[in-house]
């Protein structure tokens, strides 16, 4: 049966991933392919739209139609709007009419299924089957928000890049979905095609590339802390002997966060170019003279190391692991991956892939113990073996709440078993009283 495929995308990296998946033959069929572009920035009007990127036209070639999700739901914001149950049929009819979808069955291909706009589309097309393509290193962590079975039961596959060879995603494990790897070769071919027309840094020297992230606007750290993080990146690159440095801020992050770093560069006598062109970091890895990549926990650190074989340095991961709130924050797993597998300025990588996989399993369980309940024994074993040496990954109070090794007992955690026993006893007494009261009633002729 012919079905229309709707592909939702919000980033250039995501679009390149989709393009590679199509080139890899992961979406066979002769149905219509519609690309739904969403701008999820806090203030979409203040950020360049994905369609304005020079690479967009080439990446959009496999699609029959390109539509804007922001325009379709304006003035609602794509990251916060979800249709109510009563509205769902109306929105489906509206989207089908607006995007000329007809009455054919729909297959959704979305990123970040835990949140909108993926959730909005899943509820607007309640009969659609769903594929999820993974958004970087977060795929190695557990599903961050509970997904209702009405959506989860429709998910067929998780498609992901092999960013960390030997590491398997925990995302959507609770639904037993099929996992398919998008080949690294297909992804590299896509990036190679993009490189021909891409804007590149002006420097003709080998340079260190600093990767900015979107941290303070999300409330993960303060503006001053993010400025200090950028300065740490600069100092790490300068300590490695680089005098030419390119700073690539996140596409949706404010560029003024680079101010203190530029002042420090002047003190150290190094040249810094702030490179804001809408180009993937991976394009620079392939097309420029990148000698070193420095960042905190950007996915591009792993593509630089595992796909392009570049020298990579991490900064700031230990402090951010402690500061990140709440504990189930989905950025925690990318932090753990980078902290474990990427070198610090003065130290080699801490763990190998096998031990990192065990650590992620333990952190993932502590993040989402209900979703990953079947991983409890593995988490317990890892904490029993390594809890004292790797305590910085786990708050002792949270371990205490879960009854795991290394946990700290508080009044709340000490009382929990007692309260559970008291609740069970009260329930048993209630049931006995109910049986005594109901017994005579049941014995009355014609009663109950």
Tab-separated table of C-alpha atoms in Angstrom:
chain	number	residue	atom	x	y	z
A	1	UNK	CA	0.000	0.000	0.000
A	2	UNK	CA	1.298	3.445	-0.917
A	3	UNK	CA	1.764	5.776	2.022
A	4	UNK	CA	2.917	9.361	2.386
A	5	UNK	CA	6.111	9.854	4.389
A	6	UNK	CA	6.344	12.974	6.569
A	7	UNK	CA	9.882	13.842	7.733
A	8	UNK	CA	10.151	16.362	10.597
A	9	UNK	CA	13.459	18.211	11.006
A	10	UNK	CA	14.731	21.206	12.975
A	11	UNK	CA	18.531	21.180	12.538
A	12	UNK	CA	21.037	20.974	9.712
A	13	UNK	CA	22.654	17.950	11.387
A	14	UNK	CA	19.266	16.233	11.543
A	15	UNK	CA	18.598	16.949	7.883
A	16	UNK	CA	22.011	15.559	6.898
A	17	UNK	CA	21.193	12.447	8.961
A	18	UNK	CA	17.866	12.014	7.144
A	19	UNK	CA	19.554	12.499	3.786
A	20	UNK	CA	22.060	9.774	4.671
A	21	UNK	CA	19.261	7.442	5.796
A	22	UNK	CA	17.479	7.928	2.476
A	23	UNK	CA	20.707	7.321	0.574
A	24	UNK	CA	21.178	4.174	2.674
A	25	UNK	CA	17.851	2.825	1.407
A	26	UNK	CA	16.127	2.919	4.801
A	27	UNK	CA	12.946	4.498	3.411
A	28	UNK	CA	11.856	2.466	0.393
A	29	UNK	CA	8.551	3.093	-1.346
A	30	UNK	CA	7.141	5.277	-4.080
A	31	UNK	CA	4.861	7.410	-1.903
A	32	UNK	CA	5.121	11.163	-1.540
A	33	UNK	CA	7.927	12.476	0.703
A	34	UNK	CA	7.197	15.688	2.582
A	35	UNK	CA	9.858	17.525	4.607
A	36	UNK	CA	8.378	19.422	7.574
A	37	UNK	CA	10.807	22.118	8.748
A	38	UNK	CA	10.456	23.375	12.316
A	39	UNK	CA	12.298	26.267	13.976
A	40	UNK	CA	12.320	25.421	17.709
A	41	UNK	CA	14.383	28.369	18.971
A	42	UNK	CA	12.902	30.242	21.933
A	43	UNK	CA	12.330	33.216	19.634
A	44	UNK	CA	12.136	31.716	16.122
A	45	UNK	CA	11.946	35.139	14.491
A	46	UNK	CA	15.380	36.035	15.888
A	47	UNK	CA	17.150	32.967	14.471
A	48	UNK	CA	17.893	32.131	10.842
A	49	UNK	CA	15.565	29.465	9.515
A	50	UNK	CA	16.995	26.115	8.430
A	51	UNK	CA	15.831	26.785	4.877
A	52	UNK	CA	18.206	29.778	4.706
A	53	UNK	CA	21.295	27.565	4.982
A	54	UNK	CA	23.296	27.287	1.722
A	55	UNK	CA	23.289	23.505	2.221
A	56	UNK	CA	19.519	23.236	2.527
A	57	UNK	CA	18.647	23.024	-1.178
A	58	UNK	CA	21.043	20.128	-1.744
A	59	UNK	CA	19.886	18.255	1.362
A	60	UNK	CA	16.216	18.752	0.467
A	61	UNK	CA	16.565	17.218	-3.015
A	62	UNK	CA	15.158	13.764	-2.081
A	63	UNK	CA	11.875	15.302	-0.900
A	64	UNK	CA	8.869	16.050	-3.089
A	65	UNK	CA	7.656	18.945	-0.967
A	66	UNK	CA	8.964	21.247	1.786
A	67	UNK	CA	6.560	22.825	4.293
A	68	UNK	CA	6.972	25.026	7.368
A	69	UNK	CA	5.565	23.743	10.647
A	70	UNK	CA	5.918	27.194	12.242
A	71	UNK	CA	3.811	28.801	9.541
A	72	UNK	CA	1.207	26.038	9.748
A	73	UNK	CA	0.548	26.491	13.492
A	74	UNK	CA	1.324	30.231	13.879
A	75	UNK	CA	1.134	31.989	16.293
A	76	UNK	CA	1.622	28.843	18.423
A	77	UNK	CA	5.195	27.801	19.255
A	78	UNK	CA	6.303	24.387	17.915
A	79	UNK	CA	8.094	23.407	21.126
A	80	UNK	CA	5.145	23.954	23.468
A	81	UNK	CA	2.005	23.225	21.464
A	82	UNK	CA	0.278	19.836	21.433
A	83	UNK	CA	-3.311	19.294	20.267
A	84	UNK	CA	-5.917	18.194	22.781
A	85	UNK	CA	-7.757	14.929	22.213
A	86	UNK	CA	-10.829	16.788	20.988
A	87	UNK	CA	-8.751	18.844	18.542
A	88	UNK	CA	-6.835	15.955	16.982
A	89	UNK	CA	-9.280	15.161	14.136
A	90	UNK	CA	-9.516	18.845	13.243
A	91	UNK	CA	-5.738	19.287	13.070
A	92	UNK	CA	-5.327	16.151	10.961
A	93	UNK	CA	-7.869	17.416	8.435
A	94	UNK	CA	-6.175	20.834	8.492
A	95	UNK	CA	-2.677	19.448	7.842
A	96	UNK	CA	-3.925	17.101	5.126
A	97	UNK	CA	-5.637	19.993	3.365
A	98	UNK	CA	-2.799	22.511	3.887
A	99	UNK	CA	-0.051	20.136	2.738
A	100	UNK	CA	-2.101	18.377	0.050
A	101	UNK	CA	-1.734	14.944	1.647
A	102	UNK	CA	-5.016	13.499	0.410
A	103	UNK	CA	-6.419	10.492	2.240
A	104	UNK	CA	-3.412	8.151	1.940
A	105	UNK	CA	-1.970	6.508	5.086
A	106	UNK	CA	0.802	8.555	6.697
A	107	UNK	CA	4.165	7.405	8.044
A	108	UNK	CA	5.927	9.860	10.386
A	109	UNK	CA	9.709	10.189	10.692
A	110	UNK	CA	10.489	12.435	13.664
A	111	UNK	CA	13.288	13.514	16.009
A	112	UNK	CA	13.007	13.786	19.814
A	113	UNK	CA	9.746	11.841	20.091
A	114	UNK	CA	9.490	12.743	23.809
A	115	UNK	CA	8.656	16.386	23.080
A	116	UNK	CA	6.960	18.632	20.547
A	117	UNK	CA	6.911	19.109	17.590
A	118	UNK	CA	7.302	15.328	17.212
A	119	UNK	CA	4.595	14.753	19.841
A	120	UNK	CA	2.283	17.249	18.126
A	121	UNK	CA	2.566	15.434	14.812
A	122	UNK	CA	2.159	12.018	16.452
A	123	UNK	CA	-1.117	13.115	18.083
A	124	UNK	CA	-2.330	14.981	14.993
A	125	UNK	CA	-1.968	11.801	12.911
A	126	UNK	CA	-3.181	9.188	15.442
A	127	UNK	CA	-3.205	6.338	12.900
A	128	UNK	CA	0.292	6.992	11.532
A	129	UNK	CA	3.154	4.560	11.994
A	130	UNK	CA	6.322	6.217	13.337
A	131	UNK	CA	10.086	6.036	12.894
A	132	UNK	CA	12.391	8.018	15.185
A	133	UNK	CA	15.804	9.199	14.063
A	134	UNK	CA	18.174	9.888	16.928
A	135	UNK	CA	19.342	13.385	17.825
A	136	UNK	CA	23.043	12.849	18.479
A	137	UNK	CA	24.483	11.432	21.693
A	138	UNK	CA	21.163	11.647	23.537
A	139	UNK	CA	20.113	8.415	21.822
A	140	UNK	CA	22.494	6.516	24.117
A	141	UNK	CA	20.406	7.560	27.117
A	142	UNK	CA	16.934	6.480	28.267
A	143	UNK	CA	13.706	8.056	27.037
A	144	UNK	CA	13.569	11.296	29.001
A	145	UNK	CA	9.771	11.687	29.288
A	146	UNK	CA	7.136	8.992	29.611
A	147	UNK	CA	5.616	8.232	26.223
A	148	UNK	CA	2.029	7.015	26.313
A	149	UNK	CA	1.393	3.659	24.706
A	150	UNK	CA	-0.937	5.313	22.180
A	151	UNK	CA	2.223	6.791	20.637
A	152	UNK	CA	4.873	4.293	21.736
A	153	UNK	CA	3.036	1.291	20.285
A	154	UNK	CA	3.184	2.917	16.838
A	155	UNK	CA	6.968	3.383	16.825
A	156	UNK	CA	8.537	0.886	14.438
A	157	UNK	CA	12.242	1.789	14.296
A	158	UNK	CA	14.973	3.891	15.889
A	159	UNK	CA	17.455	5.094	13.249
A	160	UNK	CA	20.811	6.353	14.497
A	161	UNK	CA	24.347	7.136	13.431
A	162	UNK	CA	27.106	4.954	14.834
A	163	UNK	CA	28.633	7.870	16.728
A	164	UNK	CA	30.238	5.624	19.341
A	165	UNK	CA	31.025	2.264	17.720
A	166	UNK	CA	30.304	-0.514	20.178
A	167	UNK	CA	27.725	1.464	22.180
A	168	UNK	CA	23.994	0.633	21.835
A	169	UNK	CA	21.218	3.212	22.398
A	170	UNK	CA	18.916	2.955	25.423
A	171	UNK	CA	16.381	5.301	23.821
A	172	UNK	CA	12.919	3.705	23.407
A	173	UNK	CA	14.147	0.407	24.851
A	174	UNK	CA	10.890	0.130	26.798
A	175	UNK	CA	8.971	-0.343	23.543
A	176	UNK	CA	11.300	-2.932	22.040
A	177	UNK	CA	11.656	-1.018	18.781
A	178	UNK	CA	13.951	-2.187	16.005
A	179	UNK	CA	17.309	-0.380	15.888
A	180	UNK	CA	18.865	0.448	12.536
A	181	UNK	CA	22.274	2.044	12.067
A	182	UNK	CA	22.641	4.725	9.399
A	183	UNK	CA	25.961	3.870	7.829
A	184	UNK	CA	28.907	6.136	8.518
A	185	UNK	CA	29.879	5.891	4.845
A	186	UNK	CA	26.501	7.277	3.712
A	187	UNK	CA	26.753	10.121	6.234
A	188	UNK	CA	30.278	10.988	5.099
A	189	UNK	CA	29.184	11.025	1.442
A	190	UNK	CA	26.480	13.532	2.314
A	191	UNK	CA	28.968	15.756	4.138
A	192	UNK	CA	31.416	15.516	1.243
A	193	UNK	CA	28.723	16.744	-1.159
A	194	UNK	CA	27.958	19.694	1.112
A	195	UNK	CA	31.609	20.701	1.381
A	196	UNK	CA	31.902	21.777	-2.255
A	197	UNK	CA	29.797	24.920	-1.743
A	198	UNK	CA	30.312	25.558	1.962
A	199	UNK	CA	31.658	28.744	3.499
A	200	UNK	CA	34.917	28.089	5.351
A	201	UNK	CA	36.987	29.997	7.936
A	202	UNK	CA	39.287	32.673	6.512
A	203	UNK	CA	42.490	31.379	8.097
A	204	UNK	CA	44.886	29.441	5.882
A	205	UNK	CA	46.766	27.970	8.865
A	206	UNK	CA	46.046	24.768	10.760
A	207	UNK	CA	43.697	25.813	13.554
A	208	UNK	CA	41.933	24.629	16.688
A	209	UNK	CA	38.143	24.561	16.414
A	210	UNK	CA	36.187	25.508	19.534
A	211	UNK	CA	32.594	24.229	19.655
A	212	UNK	CA	30.081	26.446	21.414
A	213	UNK	CA	26.804	25.032	22.694
A	214	UNK	CA	23.303	26.184	23.608
A	215	UNK	CA	23.621	25.970	27.396
A	216	UNK	CA	22.781	29.221	29.218
A	217	UNK	CA	19.648	29.983	27.118
A	218	UNK	CA	18.304	26.604	28.290
A	219	UNK	CA	19.114	27.414	31.919
A	220	UNK	CA	21.711	24.637	32.237
A	221	UNK	CA	24.354	27.147	33.352
A	222	UNK	CA	24.494	30.941	33.726
A	223	UNK	CA	25.743	33.343	31.056
A	224	UNK	CA	28.918	34.011	33.042
A	225	UNK	CA	29.551	30.270	33.450
A	226	UNK	CA	29.167	29.704	29.718
A	227	UNK	CA	31.536	32.620	29.007
A	228	UNK	CA	34.046	31.025	31.395
A	229	UNK	CA	33.605	27.689	29.599
A	230	UNK	CA	34.488	29.315	26.256
A	231	UNK	CA	37.577	30.859	27.855
A	232	UNK	CA	38.609	27.412	29.167
A	233	UNK	CA	38.321	26.058	25.618
A	234	UNK	CA	40.578	28.826	24.325
A	235	UNK	CA	43.180	28.228	27.041
A	236	UNK	CA	43.168	24.469	26.342
A	237	UNK	CA	43.813	25.090	22.631
A	238	UNK	CA	46.533	27.654	23.342
A	239	UNK	CA	48.207	25.240	25.770
A	240	UNK	CA	48.435	22.744	22.899
A	241	UNK	CA	50.399	25.325	20.887
A	242	UNK	CA	47.678	26.642	18.567
A	243	UNK	CA	47.938	30.332	17.687
A	244	UNK	CA	45.096	30.268	15.150
A	245	UNK	CA	41.703	29.455	16.631
A	246	UNK	CA	38.186	29.347	15.172
A	247	UNK	CA	35.212	29.614	17.511
A	248	UNK	CA	31.984	28.142	16.137
A	249	UNK	CA	29.028	29.187	18.310
A	250	UNK	CA	25.859	27.116	18.339
A	251	UNK	CA	23.523	28.352	15.560
A	252	UNK	CA	20.859	29.454	18.052
A	253	UNK	CA	23.161	30.749	20.824
A	254	UNK	CA	23.916	34.460	21.331
A	255	UNK	CA	27.365	35.375	19.953
A	256	UNK	CA	28.033	37.885	22.756
A	257	UNK	CA	28.952	34.938	25.001
A	258	UNK	CA	32.335	35.007	23.250
A	259	UNK	CA	33.349	38.424	24.660
A	260	UNK	CA	35.513	37.363	27.633
A	261	UNK	CA	37.128	34.632	25.522
A	262	UNK	CA	38.196	37.200	22.914
A	263	UNK	CA	39.651	39.415	25.646
A	264	UNK	CA	41.654	36.463	26.973
A	265	UNK	CA	42.851	35.654	23.436
A	266	UNK	CA	44.313	39.152	23.173
A	267	UNK	CA	46.190	38.564	26.427
A	268	UNK	CA	47.598	35.276	25.137
A	269	UNK	CA	48.472	36.698	21.729
A	270	UNK	CA	46.369	34.226	19.719
A	271	UNK	CA	44.096	34.959	16.768
A	272	UNK	CA	40.425	34.014	17.101
A	273	UNK	CA	37.898	34.002	14.274
A	274	UNK	CA	34.237	33.799	15.286
A	275	UNK	CA	32.707	31.667	12.540
A	276	UNK	CA	28.909	32.031	12.365
A	277	UNK	CA	28.205	30.703	8.867
A	278	UNK	CA	25.403	28.052	8.878
A	279	UNK	CA	27.807	25.182	8.241
A	280	UNK	CA	28.058	21.866	10.061
A	281	UNK	CA	31.160	21.352	12.190
A	282	UNK	CA	31.622	18.075	10.298
A	283	UNK	CA	31.982	20.025	7.045
A	284	UNK	CA	34.874	21.930	8.600
A	285	UNK	CA	36.447	18.649	9.724
A	286	UNK	CA	36.467	17.503	6.118
A	287	UNK	CA	37.184	20.713	4.226
A	288	UNK	CA	39.424	22.786	6.532
A	289	UNK	CA	42.780	22.415	8.251
A	290	UNK	CA	41.396	21.459	11.652
A	291	UNK	CA	44.225	20.280	13.914
A	292	UNK	CA	42.318	20.089	17.202
A	293	UNK	CA	38.667	20.144	18.290
A	294	UNK	CA	37.793	21.457	21.758
A	295	UNK	CA	34.353	21.406	23.360
A	296	UNK	CA	32.270	20.423	26.354
A	297	UNK	CA	29.836	17.666	25.322
A	298	UNK	CA	28.893	18.464	21.730
A	299	UNK	CA	28.029	15.505	19.499
A	300	UNK	CA	30.598	16.896	17.047
A	301	UNK	CA	33.369	15.906	19.490
A	302	UNK	CA	32.525	12.262	18.844
A	303	UNK	CA	32.180	12.638	15.069
A	304	UNK	CA	35.568	14.402	15.048
A	305	UNK	CA	37.170	11.577	17.024
A	306	UNK	CA	35.440	8.435	15.738
A	307	UNK	CA	34.543	9.414	12.152
A	308	UNK	CA	37.372	11.788	11.161
A	309	UNK	CA	40.166	10.659	13.473
A	310	UNK	CA	40.938	14.180	14.714
A	311	UNK	CA	42.549	15.109	18.024
A	312	UNK	CA	39.851	16.065	20.516
A	313	UNK	CA	39.877	17.679	23.974
A	314	UNK	CA	37.005	18.103	26.431
A	315	UNK	CA	36.673	20.864	29.022
A	316	UNK	CA	34.118	21.558	31.742
A	317	UNK	CA	32.397	18.171	31.830
A	318	UNK	CA	33.074	17.415	35.494
A	319	UNK	CA	31.608	20.692	36.753
A	320	UNK	CA	28.604	20.439	34.459
A	321	UNK	CA	27.887	16.869	35.587
A	322	UNK	CA	27.551	18.181	39.134
A	323	UNK	CA	25.562	21.272	38.198
A	324	UNK	CA	23.100	19.653	35.776
A	325	UNK	CA	19.574	19.570	37.223
A	326	UNK	CA	17.370	17.632	37.505
A	327	UNK	CA	19.252	14.347	37.519
A	328	UNK	CA	17.147	12.835	34.672
A	329	UNK	CA	18.117	15.756	32.378
A	330	UNK	CA	18.738	14.134	28.977
A	331	UNK	CA	22.010	16.044	28.515
A	332	UNK	CA	23.530	13.869	31.254
A	333	UNK	CA	24.273	10.893	29.005
A	334	UNK	CA	26.117	12.959	26.346
A	335	UNK	CA	28.153	14.409	29.213
A	336	UNK	CA	28.979	10.933	30.513
A	337	UNK	CA	29.981	9.739	27.023
A	338	UNK	CA	32.321	12.674	26.405
A	339	UNK	CA	33.712	12.667	29.960
A	340	UNK	CA	34.564	8.969	29.618
A	341	UNK	CA	35.833	8.656	26.046
A	342	UNK	CA	37.460	12.008	25.225
A	343	UNK	CA	40.779	13.245	26.594
A	344	UNK	CA	41.012	16.171	29.008
A	345	UNK	CA	43.692	18.841	28.385
A	346	UNK	CA	46.121	17.034	30.691
A	347	UNK	CA	44.791	13.453	30.811
A	348	UNK	CA	43.899	10.630	28.403
A	349	UNK	CA	40.365	9.192	28.049
A	350	UNK	CA	39.259	7.645	31.345
A	351	UNK	CA	37.430	4.526	30.143
A	352	UNK	CA	37.177	2.149	27.214
A	353	UNK	CA	33.939	1.446	25.309
A	354	UNK	CA	33.006	-1.634	27.363
A	355	UNK	CA	33.295	0.157	30.721
A	356	UNK	CA	31.578	3.245	29.326
A	357	UNK	CA	28.645	1.078	28.229
A	358	UNK	CA	28.324	-0.315	31.782
A	359	UNK	CA	28.553	3.185	33.272
A	360	UNK	CA	25.861	4.501	30.919
A	361	UNK	CA	23.618	1.573	31.836
A	362	UNK	CA	23.993	2.468	35.519
A	363	UNK	CA	23.475	6.207	34.983
A	364	UNK	CA	20.532	5.494	32.687
A	365	UNK	CA	18.825	3.355	35.315
A	366	UNK	CA	19.334	5.977	38.040
A	367	UNK	CA	17.918	8.606	35.653
A	368	UNK	CA	14.834	6.591	34.707
A	369	UNK	CA	14.391	3.630	37.103
A	370	UNK	CA	10.815	2.926	36.002
A	371	UNK	CA	11.557	2.916	32.283
A	372	UNK	CA	14.716	0.813	32.726
A	373	UNK	CA	13.577	-1.340	35.657
A	374	UNK	CA	15.036	-4.447	33.967
A	375	UNK	CA	18.501	-2.838	34.185
A	376	UNK	CA	18.476	-2.548	37.983
A	377	UNK	CA	20.700	-5.561	38.720
A	378	UNK	CA	23.330	-4.391	36.201
A	379	UNK	CA	23.309	-0.896	37.740
A	380	UNK	CA	23.595	-2.413	41.238
A	381	UNK	CA	26.585	-4.521	40.199
A	382	UNK	CA	28.394	-1.602	38.579
A	383	UNK	CA	27.859	0.638	41.611
A	384	UNK	CA	29.040	-2.121	43.931
A	385	UNK	CA	32.266	-2.420	41.923
A	386	UNK	CA	32.942	1.244	41.083
A	387	UNK	CA	30.684	3.417	43.236
A	388	UNK	CA	33.476	4.808	45.395
A	389	UNK	CA	35.769	5.744	42.486
A	390	UNK	CA	33.043	7.135	40.201
A	391	UNK	CA	30.845	8.775	42.843
A	392	UNK	CA	30.764	12.079	40.938
A	393	UNK	CA	28.271	10.594	38.467
A	394	UNK	CA	25.633	9.821	41.114
A	395	UNK	CA	24.089	11.915	43.908
A	396	UNK	CA	24.292	9.820	47.052
A	397	UNK	CA	20.780	10.824	48.117
A	398	UNK	CA	19.275	9.610	44.837
A	399	UNK	CA	21.106	6.293	45.200
A	400	UNK	CA	19.708	6.063	48.726
A	401	UNK	CA	16.163	6.629	47.457
A	402	UNK	CA	16.650	3.727	45.026
A	403	UNK	CA	18.319	1.464	47.589
A	404	UNK	CA	21.549	1.217	45.592
A	405	UNK	CA	25.178	0.888	46.747
A	406	UNK	CA	26.761	4.204	47.726
A	407	UNK	CA	23.423	5.685	48.694
A	408	UNK	CA	22.994	8.134	51.552
A	409	UNK	CA	20.093	7.510	53.878
A	410	UNK	CA	17.931	10.516	54.722
A	411	UNK	CA	14.788	10.625	56.837
A	412	UNK	CA	12.790	10.249	53.629
A	413	UNK	CA	14.726	7.199	52.404
A	414	UNK	CA	14.802	5.598	55.889
A	415	UNK	CA	11.051	6.029	56.282
A	416	UNK	CA	10.153	4.778	52.803
A	417	UNK	CA	10.145	1.009	53.644
A	418	UNK	CA	8.237	1.691	56.887
A	419	UNK	CA	5.649	3.770	55.091
A	420	UNK	CA	5.236	1.106	52.431
A	421	UNK	CA	4.702	-1.578	55.116
A	422	UNK	CA	2.247	0.695	56.952
A	423	UNK	CA	0.330	1.322	53.747
A	424	UNK	CA	0.131	-2.409	53.022
A	425	UNK	CA	-1.081	-3.106	56.586
A	426	UNK	CA	-3.704	-0.358	56.415
A	427	UNK	CA	-4.900	-1.701	53.091
A	428	UNK	CA	-5.162	-5.244	54.490
A	429	UNK	CA	-7.189	-3.990	57.498
A	430	UNK	CA	-9.432	-2.000	55.186
A	431	UNK	CA	-10.066	-5.090	53.053
A	432	UNK	CA	-10.959	-7.206	56.136
A	433	UNK	CA	-13.393	-4.583	57.417
A	434	UNK	CA	-14.954	-4.358	53.997
A	435	UNK	CA	-15.386	-8.148	53.835
A	436	UNK	CA	-17.022	-8.205	57.291
A	437	UNK	CA	-19.421	-5.422	56.366
A	438	UNK	CA	-20.232	-6.816	52.938
A	439	UNK	CA	-20.671	-10.383	54.170
A	440	UNK	CA	-24.108	-9.871	55.793
A	441	UNK	CA	-25.267	-7.772	52.847
A	442	UNK	CA	-24.281	-10.495	50.380
A	443	UNK	CA	-26.220	-12.963	52.522
A	444	UNK	CA	-29.516	-11.048	52.216
A	445	UNK	CA	-31.808	-12.614	49.574
A	446	UNK	CA	-31.833	-10.445	46.477
A	447	UNK	CA	-28.901	-8.406	47.718
A	448	UNK	CA	-25.680	-7.815	45.630
